[in-house]
Amino acid sequence: QVQFVESGGGLVQPGGSLRLSCATSRTIFNIYTIGWYSQAPGKQREFAARIAADGDTNFADSVKGRFTISRDNAKNTVYLQMNNLKPEDAAVYYCNTDPILVAWGQGTQVTVSS
């Protein structure tokens, strides 16, 4: 059973922006903190940002000031707004609960290149 569906990735030039979407079930959305994670080729998956059910947010140092995270309660969707993208941001981005409690989705590819 697919718990998370990520979308919104693509190819963007350095300095550009993307907005990623993470759709999930109402149960998960209402109860759990949801995080975004990135996995670059040959590297381990790592934390990027999280948002709690009450709206509290946290960010990895590498994305602070450039990424924001938000929730749409009507759509059971979490968004990751990525601004001033850098080549090192290129990765497959996944969302999941924080801590990780369910299977990973397919992720969405972000490519940052000129």
Coordinates of C-alpha atoms in Angstrom, one line a residue:
Q1 CA 0.0 0.0 0.0
V2 CA 1.5 3.3 -1.1
Q3 CA 1.5 5.7 1.8
F4 CA 3.3 8.7 0.2
V5 CA 3.3 10.1 -3.4
E6 CA 5.9 12.6 -4.2
S7 CA 5.9 14.9 -7.3
G8 CA 7.2 18.2 -8.6
G9 CA 10.8 17.4 -9.4
G10 CA 12.5 18.4 -12.6
L11 CA 15.5 20.0 -14.1
V12 CA 16.3 23.5 -13.0
Q13 CA 19.3 25.8 -13.4
P14 CA 21.4 26.8 -10.4
G15 CA 19.6 29.6 -8.5
G16 CA 16.2 28.4 -9.7
S17 CA 13.2 27.1 -7.7
L18 CA 11.0 24.0 -7.5
R19 CA 8.1 23.1 -5.3
L20 CA 7.8 19.5 -4.4
S21 CA 4.5 17.9 -3.3
C22 CA 4.0 15.0 -0.9
A23 CA 0.5 13.5 -0.8
T24 CA -0.5 11.1 1.9
S25 CA -3.5 9.7 3.8
R26 CA -5.5 11.8 6.1
T27 CA -4.6 9.6 9.1
I28 CA -0.9 10.0 8.5
F29 CA -1.2 13.7 7.7
N30 CA -3.1 14.5 10.9
I31 CA -1.0 12.5 13.3
Y32 CA 2.6 12.4 12.3
T33 CA 5.4 14.7 11.6
I34 CA 6.3 14.5 8.0
G35 CA 9.8 15.0 6.6
W36 CA 11.5 15.4 3.3
Y37 CA 14.7 13.4 2.7
S38 CA 17.2 13.6 -0.2
Q39 CA 19.3 10.9 -1.6
A40 CA 22.1 11.8 -4.1
P41 CA 23.7 9.1 -6.2
G42 CA 26.1 7.0 -4.2
K43 CA 25.1 8.6 -0.9
Q44 CA 22.8 7.7 2.0
R45 CA 19.4 9.2 2.3
E46 CA 19.5 12.3 4.5
F47 CA 17.1 14.6 6.3
A48 CA 16.2 17.9 4.6
A49 CA 13.2 19.3 6.4
R50 CA 10.2 18.3 8.6
I51 CA 6.9 19.7 9.6
A52 CA 4.9 18.6 12.6
A53 CA 1.1 18.2 12.8
D54 CA 1.1 21.6 14.7
G55 CA 3.1 23.3 12.0
D56 CA 6.4 23.4 13.8
T57 CA 9.3 23.1 11.3
N58 CA 13.0 22.1 11.2
F59 CA 15.6 22.2 8.5
A60 CA 18.9 20.7 7.8
D61 CA 21.7 23.3 8.0
S62 CA 22.4 22.9 4.3
V63 CA 19.0 24.1 3.2
K64 CA 18.2 26.7 5.9
G65 CA 17.2 30.0 4.4
R66 CA 16.6 28.5 1.0
F67 CA 13.9 25.8 1.6
T68 CA 10.5 26.2 3.3
I69 CA 8.0 23.5 4.2
S70 CA 4.3 23.8 4.5
R71 CA 1.1 21.8 4.9
D72 CA -2.2 22.0 3.1
N73 CA -4.8 20.5 5.5
A74 CA -7.5 20.3 2.9
K75 CA -5.4 18.2 0.5
N76 CA -3.4 16.1 3.0
T77 CA -0.3 17.4 1.2
V78 CA 3.1 18.7 2.4
Y79 CA 5.1 21.0 0.2
L80 CA 8.8 21.7 0.0
Q81 CA 9.6 25.0 -1.6
M82 CA 13.1 24.9 -2.8
N83 CA 14.7 28.3 -3.7
N84 CA 18.2 29.3 -4.8
L85 CA 18.9 25.7 -5.8
K86 CA 22.5 24.5 -5.9
P87 CA 24.1 21.7 -7.9
E88 CA 24.6 19.9 -4.6
D89 CA 20.8 19.8 -4.0
A90 CA 20.4 17.4 -6.9
A91 CA 19.0 14.2 -5.6
V92 CA 15.9 12.0 -5.4
Y93 CA 13.6 13.6 -2.8
Y94 CA 11.3 11.4 -0.7
C95 CA 8.8 12.1 2.0
N96 CA 8.0 10.0 5.0
T97 CA 7.0 10.2 8.6
D98 CA 9.6 11.4 11.1
P99 CA 10.7 9.1 12.5
I100 CA 10.4 6.7 9.6
L101 CA 7.4 4.4 10.1
V102 CA 6.2 3.4 6.7
A103 CA 7.6 2.2 3.3
W104 CA 9.3 4.7 1.1
G105 CA 7.5 6.0 -2.0
Q106 CA 9.1 6.3 -5.5
G107 CA 10.5 9.8 -4.8
T108 CA 10.9 12.7 -7.2
Q109 CA 14.1 13.5 -9.1
V110 CA 15.6 17.0 -8.7
T111 CA 18.3 17.9 -11.2
V112 CA 20.2 21.2 -10.8
S113 CA 22.4 21.9 -13.8
S114 CA 23.2 24.7 -16.2

